[in-house]
CSV table of C-alpha atoms and ligand atoms in Angstrom, one decimal:
chain,number,residue,atom,x,y,z
A,239,UNK,CA,9.3,12.8,-20.6
A,240,UNK,CA,11.1,16.1,-20.0
A,241,UNK,CA,8.7,17.0,-17.2
A,242,UNK,CA,9.5,13.7,-15.5
A,243,UNK,CA,13.2,14.2,-15.7
A,244,UNK,CA,12.9,17.7,-14.3
A,245,UNK,CA,10.8,16.5,-11.4
A,246,UNK,CA,13.3,13.8,-10.7
A,247,UNK,CA,16.2,16.2,-10.7
A,248,UNK,CA,14.3,18.6,-8.5
A,249,UNK,CA,13.5,16.0,-5.9
A,250,UNK,CA,17.0,14.7,-5.9
A,251,UNK,CA,18.4,18.3,-5.5
A,252,UNK,CA,16.1,19.0,-2.6
A,253,UNK,CA,17.0,15.8,-0.9
A,254,UNK,CA,20.7,16.5,-1.3
A,255,UNK,CA,20.1,20.0,0.4
A,256,UNK,CA,18.2,18.3,3.2
A,257,UNK,CA,21.0,15.8,3.6
A,258,UNK,CA,23.6,18.5,4.0
A,259,UNK,CA,21.6,20.4,6.6
A,260,UNK,CA,20.7,17.2,8.4
A,261,UNK,CA,24.3,16.2,8.6
A,262,UNK,CA,25.0,19.2,10.8
A,263,UNK,CA,22.6,17.8,13.4
A,264,UNK,CA,23.3,14.3,12.3
A,265,UNK,CA,24.7,12.9,15.5
A,266,UNK,CA,21.7,13.9,17.5
A,267,UNK,CA,19.3,12.3,15.0
A,268,UNK,CA,21.4,9.3,14.3
A,269,UNK,CA,19.2,6.7,15.8
A,270,UNK,CA,15.9,8.2,15.0
A,271,UNK,CA,13.2,7.3,12.6
A,272,UNK,CA,10.5,9.8,11.6
A,273,UNK,CA,7.4,7.9,10.5
A,274,UNK,CA,4.5,9.3,8.5
A,275,UNK,CA,1.3,7.2,8.7
A,276,UNK,CA,-2.5,7.2,9.1
A,277,UNK,CA,-2.9,4.8,11.9
A,278,UNK,CA,-4.7,7.0,14.4
A,279,UNK,CA,-7.6,4.9,15.7
A,280,UNK,CA,-7.4,2.9,18.9
A,281,UNK,CA,-6.7,-0.5,17.3
A,282,UNK,CA,-4.3,1.0,14.7
A,283,UNK,CA,-2.3,2.9,17.4
A,284,UNK,CA,-2.0,-0.3,19.4
A,285,UNK,CA,-0.7,-2.2,16.4
A,286,UNK,CA,1.8,0.6,15.6
A,287,UNK,CA,2.9,0.5,19.2
A,288,UNK,CA,4.4,-3.0,18.5
A,289,UNK,CA,6.7,-1.5,15.9
A,290,UNK,CA,7.7,1.5,18.1
A,291,UNK,CA,8.5,-0.9,20.9
A,292,UNK,CA,10.5,-3.2,18.6
A,293,UNK,CA,12.6,-0.3,17.5
A,294,UNK,CA,13.0,1.2,21.0
A,295,UNK,CA,14.4,-2.2,22.0
A,296,UNK,CA,17.2,-1.4,19.5
A,297,UNK,CA,17.7,2.1,20.9
A,298,UNK,CA,16.0,3.7,18.0
A,299,UNK,CA,13.9,6.8,18.8
A,300,UNK,CA,10.5,7.1,17.1
A,301,UNK,CA,9.3,10.5,15.8
A,302,UNK,CA,5.6,10.2,15.1
A,303,UNK,CA,4.0,11.9,12.2
A,304,UNK,CA,0.3,10.9,12.1
A,305,UNK,CA,-2.1,12.1,9.3
A,306,UNK,CA,-5.6,10.6,9.7
A,307,UNK,CA,-7.6,9.3,6.8
A,308,UNK,CA,-8.1,5.8,5.5
A,309,UNK,CA,-6.8,5.1,2.0
A,310,UNK,CA,-4.0,7.5,2.9
A,311,UNK,CA,-5.0,10.4,0.5
A,312,UNK,CA,-4.3,13.1,3.2
A,313,UNK,CA,-1.1,11.4,4.2
A,314,UNK,CA,0.1,11.4,0.6
A,315,UNK,CA,-0.7,15.2,0.3
A,316,UNK,CA,1.5,15.8,3.4
A,317,UNK,CA,4.2,13.6,2.0
A,318,UNK,CA,4.4,15.5,-1.3
A,319,UNK,CA,4.9,18.8,0.6
A,320,UNK,CA,7.5,17.3,2.8
A,321,UNK,CA,9.5,16.0,-0.2
A,322,UNK,CA,9.0,19.3,-2.1
A,323,UNK,CA,10.5,21.1,0.9
A,324,UNK,CA,13.5,18.8,0.9
A,325,UNK,CA,12.6,17.1,4.1
A,326,UNK,CA,11.3,13.6,3.4
A,327,UNK,CA,10.4,11.5,6.5
A,328,UNK,CA,12.5,8.3,7.1
A,329,UNK,CA,9.6,5.9,6.5
A,330,UNK,CA,6.1,6.4,5.1
A,331,UNK,CA,3.0,4.1,5.3
A,332,UNK,CA,2.1,3.6,1.7
A,333,UNK,CA,0.1,1.4,-0.6
A,334,UNK,CA,0.2,0.0,-4.1
A,335,UNK,CA,0.5,2.3,-7.0
A,336,UNK,CA,1.7,5.2,-4.8
A,337,UNK,CA,4.8,3.2,-4.0
A,338,UNK,CA,5.5,2.6,-7.6
A,339,UNK,CA,5.1,6.3,-8.3
A,340,UNK,CA,7.6,7.3,-5.7
A,341,UNK,CA,9.9,4.4,-6.7
A,342,UNK,CA,10.0,5.9,-10.2
A,343,UNK,CA,10.9,9.3,-8.9
A,344,UNK,CA,14.3,8.0,-7.8
A,345,UNK,CA,13.9,9.4,-4.2
A,346,UNK,CA,13.3,6.2,-2.3
A,347,UNK,CA,16.0,4.4,-0.4
A,348,UNK,CA,17.5,1.2,-1.7
A,349,UNK,CA,16.6,-1.7,0.6
A,350,UNK,CA,18.3,-4.5,-1.4
A,351,UNK,CA,21.0,-5.4,1.1
A,352,UNK,CA,18.4,-5.8,3.9
A,353,UNK,CA,16.1,-7.6,1.5
A,354,UNK,CA,18.8,-10.0,0.6
A,355,UNK,CA,19.8,-10.7,4.2
A,356,UNK,CA,16.2,-11.3,5.1
A,357,UNK,CA,15.5,-13.4,2.0
A,358,UNK,CA,12.5,-11.2,1.1
A,359,UNK,CA,12.4,-12.3,-2.5
A,360,UNK,CA,11.5,-15.8,-1.4
A,361,UNK,CA,9.0,-15.0,1.4
A,362,UNK,CA,7.1,-11.9,0.2
A,363,UNK,CA,4.0,-12.8,-1.9
A,364,UNK,CA,4.3,-11.8,-5.6
A,365,UNK,CA,1.2,-9.6,-5.3
A,366,UNK,CA,3.1,-7.3,-2.8
A,367,UNK,CA,6.5,-7.5,-4.4
A,368,UNK,CA,5.0,-6.1,-7.6
A,369,UNK,CA,4.6,-2.8,-5.8
A,370,UNK,CA,7.6,-2.9,-3.4
A,371,UNK,CA,10.2,-3.1,-6.2
A,372,UNK,CA,11.0,-0.9,-9.2
A,373,UNK,CA,13.7,-1.9,-11.7
A,374,UNK,CA,15.0,-4.6,-9.3
A,375,UNK,CA,15.2,-2.2,-6.3
A,376,UNK,CA,13.3,-2.8,-3.1
A,377,UNK,CA,11.8,0.6,-2.1
A,378,UNK,CA,9.5,-0.5,0.7
A,379,UNK,CA,9.1,-3.0,3.5
A,380,UNK,CA,5.7,-4.8,3.4
A,381,UNK,CA,3.9,-4.8,6.8
A,382,UNK,CA,0.7,-6.7,6.2
A,383,UNK,CA,-2.1,-7.8,3.9
A,384,UNK,CA,-5.6,-6.4,4.5
A,385,UNK,CA,-8.7,-6.9,2.3
A,386,UNK,CA,-11.8,-4.9,1.8
A,387,UNK,CA,-14.5,-7.5,1.0
A,388,UNK,CA,-15.5,-8.1,4.6
A,389,UNK,CA,-18.6,-7.5,6.7
A,390,UNK,CA,-18.5,-7.2,10.5
A,391,UNK,CA,-21.6,-8.1,12.5
A,392,UNK,CA,-22.7,-7.9,16.2
A,393,UNK,CA,-23.3,-11.5,17.3
A,394,UNK,CA,-25.8,-10.7,20.1
A,395,UNK,CA,-27.8,-8.5,17.7
A,396,UNK,CA,-27.9,-11.1,15.0
A,397,UNK,CA,-29.0,-13.8,17.6
A,398,UNK,CA,-31.7,-11.5,18.9
A,399,UNK,CA,-33.0,-10.9,15.4
A,400,UNK,CA,-32.8,-14.6,14.6
A,401,UNK,CA,-30.6,-13.9,11.6
A,402,UNK,CA,-27.9,-16.3,10.3
A,403,UNK,CA,-24.7,-15.1,8.7
A,404,UNK,CA,-26.0,-14.1,5.2
A,405,UNK,CA,-24.5,-15.9,2.2
A,406,UNK,CA,-26.2,-14.0,-0.6
A,407,UNK,CA,-27.0,-10.3,-1.4
A,408,UNK,CA,-30.7,-10.8,-0.8
A,409,UNK,CA,-30.2,-12.5,2.5
A,410,UNK,CA,-27.9,-9.7,3.5
A,411,UNK,CA,-30.5,-7.0,2.6
A,412,UNK,CA,-33.2,-8.9,4.4
A,413,UNK,CA,-31.1,-9.2,7.5
A,414,UNK,CA,-30.6,-5.5,7.5
A,415,UNK,CA,-34.3,-4.9,7.0
A,416,UNK,CA,-34.9,-6.9,10.1
A,417,UNK,CA,-32.5,-4.8,12.0
A,418,UNK,CA,-34.2,-1.7,10.7
A,419,UNK,CA,-37.6,-3.0,11.8
A,420,UNK,CA,-36.2,-3.6,15.3
A,421,UNK,CA,-35.1,0.0,15.5
A,422,UNK,CA,-31.4,-0.5,15.0
A,423,UNK,CA,-29.1,1.0,12.4
A,424,UNK,CA,-28.8,-1.8,9.8
A,425,UNK,CA,-25.4,-0.6,8.4
A,426,UNK,CA,-22.9,1.4,10.3
A,427,UNK,CA,-21.1,3.7,7.8
A,428,UNK,CA,-19.0,6.8,7.8
A,429,UNK,CA,-19.8,9.1,4.8
A,430,UNK,CA,-16.3,9.8,3.6
A,431,UNK,CA,-15.3,9.2,0.0
A,432,UNK,CA,-12.7,6.5,0.8
A,433,UNK,CA,-15.3,4.6,2.9
A,434,UNK,CA,-17.9,4.8,0.2
A,435,UNK,CA,-15.3,3.4,-2.2
A,436,UNK,CA,-14.4,0.6,0.2
A,437,UNK,CA,-18.0,-0.5,0.3
A,438,UNK,CA,-18.0,-0.3,-3.6
A,439,UNK,CA,-15.1,-2.7,-3.8
A,440,UNK,CA,-17.2,-5.5,-2.2
A,441,UNK,CA,-20.5,-4.6,-3.9
A,442,UNK,CA,-18.9,-4.6,-7.3
A,443,UNK,CA,-17.2,-8.0,-6.6
A,444,UNK,CA,-20.5,-9.4,-5.3
A,445,UNK,CA,-22.4,-8.1,-8.3
A,446,UNK,CA,-20.1,-8.8,-11.2
A,447,UNK,CA,-17.6,-11.4,-10.0
A,448,UNK,CA,-13.9,-11.4,-10.3
A,449,UNK,CA,-13.6,-11.2,-14.1
A,450,UNK,CA,-15.9,-8.1,-14.1
A,451,UNK,CA,-13.9,-6.6,-11.2
A,452,UNK,CA,-10.7,-7.0,-13.2
A,453,UNK,CA,-12.1,-5.6,-16.4
A,454,UNK,CA,-13.8,-2.6,-14.8
A,455,UNK,CA,-11.4,-1.6,-12.0
A,456,UNK,CA,-8.0,-2.9,-13.2
A,457,UNK,CA,-8.2,-2.9,-17.1
A,458,UNK,CA,-10.6,0.1,-17.0
A,459,UNK,CA,-12.5,-1.5,-19.9
A,460,UNK,CA,-15.1,0.9,-21.3
A,461,UNK,CA,-17.6,-1.8,-22.1
A,462,UNK,CA,-17.4,-3.0,-18.5
A,463,UNK,CA,-17.6,0.5,-17.1
A,464,UNK,CA,-20.7,1.3,-19.1
A,465,UNK,CA,-22.4,-2.1,-18.6
A,466,UNK,CA,-25.8,-3.0,-17.1
A,467,UNK,CA,-23.8,-4.8,-14.4
A,468,UNK,CA,-22.1,-1.5,-13.4
A,469,UNK,CA,-25.6,0.1,-13.3
A,470,UNK,CA,-26.7,-2.7,-10.9
A,471,UNK,CA,-23.6,-2.0,-8.8
A,472,UNK,CA,-24.7,1.6,-8.3
A,473,UNK,CA,-28.3,0.4,-7.7
A,474,UNK,CA,-27.0,-1.7,-4.8
A,475,UNK,CA,-25.0,1.2,-3.5
A,476,UNK,CA,-28.3,3.2,-3.4
A,477,UNK,CA,-30.0,0.2,-1.6
A,478,UNK,CA,-27.3,0.4,1.1
A,479,UNK,CA,-27.6,4.2,1.3
A,480,UNK,CA,-31.2,3.5,2.5
A,481,UNK,CA,-29.8,1.3,5.3
A,482,UNK,CA,-27.4,3.8,7.0
A,483,UNK,CA,-28.5,6.1,9.8
A,484,UNK,CA,-29.2,9.9,9.3
A,485,UNK,CA,-25.9,11.0,10.9
A,486,UNK,CA,-23.5,9.0,8.8
A,487,UNK,CA,-22.0,11.9,6.9
A,488,UNK,CA,-18.3,12.6,7.7
A,489,UNK,CA,-18.2,10.0,10.5
A,490,UNK,CA,-14.8,8.3,10.9
A,491,UNK,CA,-14.7,4.5,10.1
A,492,UNK,CA,-13.7,3.5,13.7
A,493,UNK,CA,-16.8,5.3,15.1
A,494,UNK,CA,-18.9,3.3,12.7
A,495,UNK,CA,-17.1,0.1,14.0
A,496,UNK,CA,-18.0,1.3,17.5
A,497,UNK,CA,-21.7,1.3,16.6
A,498,UNK,CA,-21.5,-2.4,15.8
A,499,UNK,CA,-19.3,-3.1,18.9
A,500,UNK,CA,-21.9,-1.5,21.2
A,501,UNK,CA,-24.9,-3.1,19.5
A,502,UNK,CA,-26.4,0.1,18.1
A,503,UNK,CA,-25.9,-1.2,14.5
A,504,UNK,CA,-26.0,-4.7,13.1
A,505,UNK,CA,-23.2,-4.6,10.4
A,506,UNK,CA,-20.3,-2.7,9.0
A,507,UNK,CA,-18.8,-3.3,5.5
A,508,UNK,CA,-15.1,-2.5,6.0
A,509,UNK,CA,-11.6,-3.8,5.6
A,510,UNK,CA,-10.2,-6.1,8.3
A,511,UNK,CA,-8.6,-3.1,10.1
A,512,UNK,CA,-12.1,-3.0,11.7
A,513,UNK,CA,-11.2,-6.2,13.5
A,514,UNK,CA,-8.5,-4.2,15.3
A,515,UNK,CA,-11.2,-2.0,16.8
A,516,UNK,CA,-13.2,-5.0,18.0
A,517,UNK,CA,-10.1,-6.6,19.6
A,518,UNK,CA,-9.1,-3.3,21.2
A,519,UNK,CA,-12.6,-3.2,22.8
A,520,UNK,CA,-11.9,-6.6,24.3
A,521,UNK,CA,-14.3,-8.4,21.9
A,522,UNK,CA,-13.8,-12.0,20.7
A,523,UNK,CA,-14.6,-13.3,17.2
A,524,UNK,CA,-17.4,-15.9,17.1
A,525,UNK,CA,-18.5,-14.8,20.6
A,526,UNK,CA,-19.1,-11.1,20.4
A,527,UNK,CA,-18.8,-10.5,16.7
A,528,UNK,CA,-18.8,-12.3,13.4
A,529,UNK,CA,-16.7,-11.7,10.3
A,530,UNK,CA,-17.7,-12.9,6.9
A,531,UNK,CA,-16.9,-12.0,3.3
A,532,UNK,CA,-19.3,-9.6,1.5
A,533,UNK,CA,-22.1,-12.0,0.5
A,534,UNK,CA,-21.4,-13.3,-2.9
A,535,UNK,CA,-17.7,-12.8,-2.8
A,536,UNK,CA,-16.4,-15.8,-0.8
A,537,UNK,CA,-13.5,-17.3,-2.8
A,538,UNK,CA,-12.2,-13.9,-3.9
A,539,UNK,CA,-10.1,-11.4,-2.0
A,540,UNK,CA,-9.8,-7.7,-2.8
A,541,UNK,CA,-6.5,-7.0,-1.1
A,542,UNK,CA,-4.5,-4.0,0.0
A,543,UNK,CA,-1.1,-4.1,1.7
A,544,UNK,CA,0.4,-1.5,3.9
A,545,UNK,CA,4.1,-1.0,3.3
A,546,UNK,CA,6.7,1.4,4.7
A,547,UNK,CA,8.3,3.1,1.8
A,548,UNK,CA,11.7,4.3,2.8
A,549,UNK,CA,13.0,7.7,1.6
A,550,UNK,CA,16.7,8.6,1.0
A,551,UNK,CA,18.1,10.0,4.3
A,552,UNK,CA,21.6,11.3,5.2
A,553,UNK,CA,24.3,8.8,6.2
A,554,UNK,CA,23.8,9.4,9.9
A,555,UNK,CA,20.2,8.2,9.8
A,556,UNK,CA,20.7,5.4,7.3
A,557,UNK,CA,21.5,2.7,9.9
A,558,UNK,CA,18.3,3.2,11.9
A,559,UNK,CA,16.3,3.2,8.7
A,560,UNK,CA,17.7,-0.1,7.6
A,561,UNK,CA,17.1,-1.6,11.1
A,562,UNK,CA,13.5,-0.5,10.8
A,563,UNK,CA,13.1,-2.2,7.4
A,564,UNK,CA,14.7,-5.4,8.6
A,565,UNK,CA,12.5,-5.5,11.8
A,566,UNK,CA,9.3,-5.1,9.8
A,567,UNK,CA,9.8,-8.3,7.9
A,568,UNK,CA,10.9,-10.4,10.8
A,569,UNK,CA,8.4,-13.2,11.5
A,570,UNK,CA,8.1,-12.3,15.2
A,571,UNK,CA,7.1,-8.7,14.3
A,572,UNK,CA,4.7,-9.9,11.6
A,573,UNK,CA,2.9,-12.0,14.2
A,574,UNK,CA,3.0,-9.3,16.9
A,575,UNK,CA,1.7,-6.6,14.7
A,576,UNK,CA,-0.9,-8.4,12.5
A,577,UNK,CA,-2.6,-10.2,15.4
A,578,UNK,CA,-3.4,-6.8,16.8
A,579,UNK,CA,-4.0,-4.9,13.5
A,580,UNK,CA,-6.6,-7.3,12.0
A,581,UNK,CA,-4.4,-8.0,8.9
A,582,UNK,CA,-2.4,-11.0,8.0
A,583,UNK,CA,1.4,-11.4,7.5
A,584,UNK,CA,3.2,-10.1,4.4
A,585,UNK,CA,5.2,-13.3,4.4
A,586,UNK,CA,4.0,-16.7,3.1
A,587,UNK,CA,5.9,-18.7,5.7
A,588,UNK,CA,4.2,-17.6,8.9
A,589,UNK,CA,2.0,-20.1,10.7
A,590,UNK,CA,-1.6,-19.1,11.5
A,591,UNK,CA,-1.4,-20.6,15.0
A,592,UNK,CA,-1.3,-17.2,16.8
A,593,UNK,CA,-4.2,-15.8,14.9
A,594,UNK,CA,-7.9,-15.8,15.9
A,595,UNK,CA,-10.7,-17.3,13.9
A,596,UNK,CA,-11.1,-14.3,11.6
A,597,UNK,CA,-7.3,-14.1,11.1
A,598,UNK,CA,-7.1,-17.8,10.2
A,599,UNK,CA,-9.9,-17.4,7.8
A,600,UNK,CA,-8.2,-14.4,6.2
A,601,UNK,CA,-5.0,-16.3,5.8
A,602,UNK,CA,-6.8,-19.3,4.3
A,603,UNK,CA,-8.9,-17.1,1.9
A,604,UNK,CA,-5.7,-15.3,0.8
A,605,UNK,CA,-3.9,-18.6,0.0
A,606,UNK,CA,-6.9,-19.9,-1.9
A,607,UNK,CA,-7.4,-16.7,-3.8
A,608,UNK,CA,-3.7,-16.6,-4.7
A,609,UNK,CA,-3.9,-20.1,-6.1
A,610,UNK,CA,-7.1,-19.5,-8.0
A,611,UNK,CA,-6.2,-16.2,-9.5
A,612,UNK,CA,-9.0,-14.5,-7.6
A,613,UNK,CA,-6.7,-12.3,-5.5
A,614,UNK,CA,-7.1,-8.8,-6.9
A,615,UNK,CA,-6.1,-5.3,-5.8
A,616,UNK,CA,-8.5,-3.1,-4.0
A,617,UNK,CA,-9.6,-0.1,-6.0
A,618,UNK,CA,-10.5,1.9,-2.9
A,619,UNK,CA,-7.0,1.3,-1.4
A,620,UNK,CA,-4.8,2.0,-4.3
A,621,UNK,CA,-4.0,-1.5,-5.6
A,622,UNK,CA,-6.1,-1.5,-8.8
A,623,UNK,CA,-5.1,1.7,-10.5
A,624,UNK,CA,-2.9,4.8,-10.1
A,625,UNK,CA,-4.1,7.6,-7.8
A,626,UNK,CA,-5.6,9.8,-10.5
A,627,UNK,CA,-7.9,7.0,-11.6
A,628,UNK,CA,-8.7,6.0,-8.1
A,629,UNK,CA,-9.7,9.6,-7.4
A,630,UNK,CA,-12.0,9.6,-10.4
A,631,UNK,CA,-13.8,6.5,-9.0
A,632,UNK,CA,-14.0,8.2,-5.6
A,633,UNK,CA,-15.6,11.3,-7.0
A,634,UNK,CA,-18.4,9.5,-8.8
A,635,UNK,CA,-19.1,6.9,-6.2
A,636,UNK,CA,-19.4,9.4,-3.4
A,637,UNK,CA,-21.5,11.9,-5.5
A,638,UNK,CA,-23.9,9.1,-6.4
A,639,UNK,CA,-24.0,7.7,-2.8
A,640,UNK,CA,-24.6,11.0,-1.2
A,641,UNK,CA,-26.8,12.8,-3.7
A,642,UNK,CA,-29.7,12.3,-6.1
A,643,UNK,CA,-27.7,11.1,-9.1
A,644,UNK,CA,-29.3,8.1,-10.9
A,645,UNK,CA,-27.4,4.9,-11.4
A,646,UNK,CA,-27.5,5.5,-15.2
A,647,UNK,CA,-26.0,8.9,-14.8
A,648,UNK,CA,-23.3,7.6,-12.4
A,649,UNK,CA,-22.3,5.0,-15.0
A,650,UNK,CA,-22.0,7.7,-17.6
A,651,UNK,CA,-20.0,10.0,-15.4
A,652,UNK,CA,-17.8,7.2,-14.2
A,653,UNK,CA,-16.7,6.2,-17.7
A,654,UNK,CA,-16.1,9.8,-18.6
A,655,UNK,CA,-14.1,10.7,-15.6
A,656,UNK,CA,-12.0,7.5,-15.7
A,657,UNK,CA,-11.2,8.2,-19.4
A,658,UNK,CA,-10.2,11.7,-18.4
A,659,UNK,CA,-7.9,10.4,-15.7
A,660,UNK,CA,-6.0,7.8,-17.7
B,946,BGC,C1,-5.0,0.9,5.5
B,946,BGC,C2,-5.2,0.3,6.9
B,946,BGC,C3,-5.9,1.3,7.8
B,946,BGC,C4,-7.2,1.8,7.1
B,946,BGC,C5,-7.9,2.8,7.9
B,946,BGC,C6,-6.2,1.5,5.0
B,946,BGC,O1,-6.0,2.2,3.8
B,946,BGC,O2,-4.5,-0.1,4.6
B,946,BGC,O3,-4.0,-0.1,7.5
B,946,BGC,O4,-6.1,0.8,9.0
B,946,BGC,O5,-6.8,2.4,5.9
B,946,BGC,O6,-7.2,3.9,8.4
């Protein structure tokens, strides 16, 4: 308790200091937003460009602060040091429990006036609002909804192999074995902890179903964490490990997408930001590539939503910050951005008309999962548990995927390190 209050006071003090020094140069910076984000791939940069242009149209200057790395762990490390040095950016791409964490520190900006004017309470889905608000205060502006239980396939490759879109785990494995026999990389993957964890989201859902996902990844129930089902999840991860190429280690996710785009690999298991790479390469869903839910998970959605958390800035920069928050939730921007990014709108009242086949499917799946209580936060992308627990999952998943650890041992280590992190 005492530690928390001290941290809060320290952050507030630092911000006040920053505000005083910033006010000296305030006029020059008045209409500027400094934006910390991890959207550095081709498709991501293009999507972000729609926000930059929207703001430039309102004479707001964009100061870019990119920190690569899906899941945002590296960006969050940079953010902490910026806040500690009393120099928080205007807006920070952020997800799930991280937003709640910063909201509780008392250093985020209050967006309630903008939210009220834009009727956010009525149009933003409850699953996102839960993270955007603390104690009745809006701290962040939701940009999109992504989900992780997706697979992306090269259509020409599948046609050549005579493979239909797999609907069960066994069909999926057998399709990949066919690709292997034909000399292709069955599964394009980048060996980075967050990518391993992204695959794990889908594998766990496919293996245990939604109740198991909730028990294991959200409730952190020890019986679920140490179950036979969890062991099977790790067995399936090992099965996938045998279907990636030799050079997967450390590869960025968008380079793995490129392997599917250029026909070197058959599939990639990745969130729907991968679609942004296909679109950016001029590819068309249904013609050049296929999108389908991780076999065995249709009807469920493991979601993550990007939001821009706003930090307290001096008076001179307040106006531009509020304009940015307001622009993000406008229906026009939601369509312009999400049709490029691969995600779907963070509002429930936007038509799917402008979206391609995969986007329409994503919107319909989201609606269905919301109604059936099968919409559940992605562990890999910070929507199932706070960062310390997420990192405990990352550590064991990646050690098992990349080493000789048995599934039995992984289950044991997982339960222990989750317990330690709670
Ligand atoms: C974000 C996406 C991003 C992806 C890869 C995820 O955590 O939600 O917006 O495209 O990471 O960088």
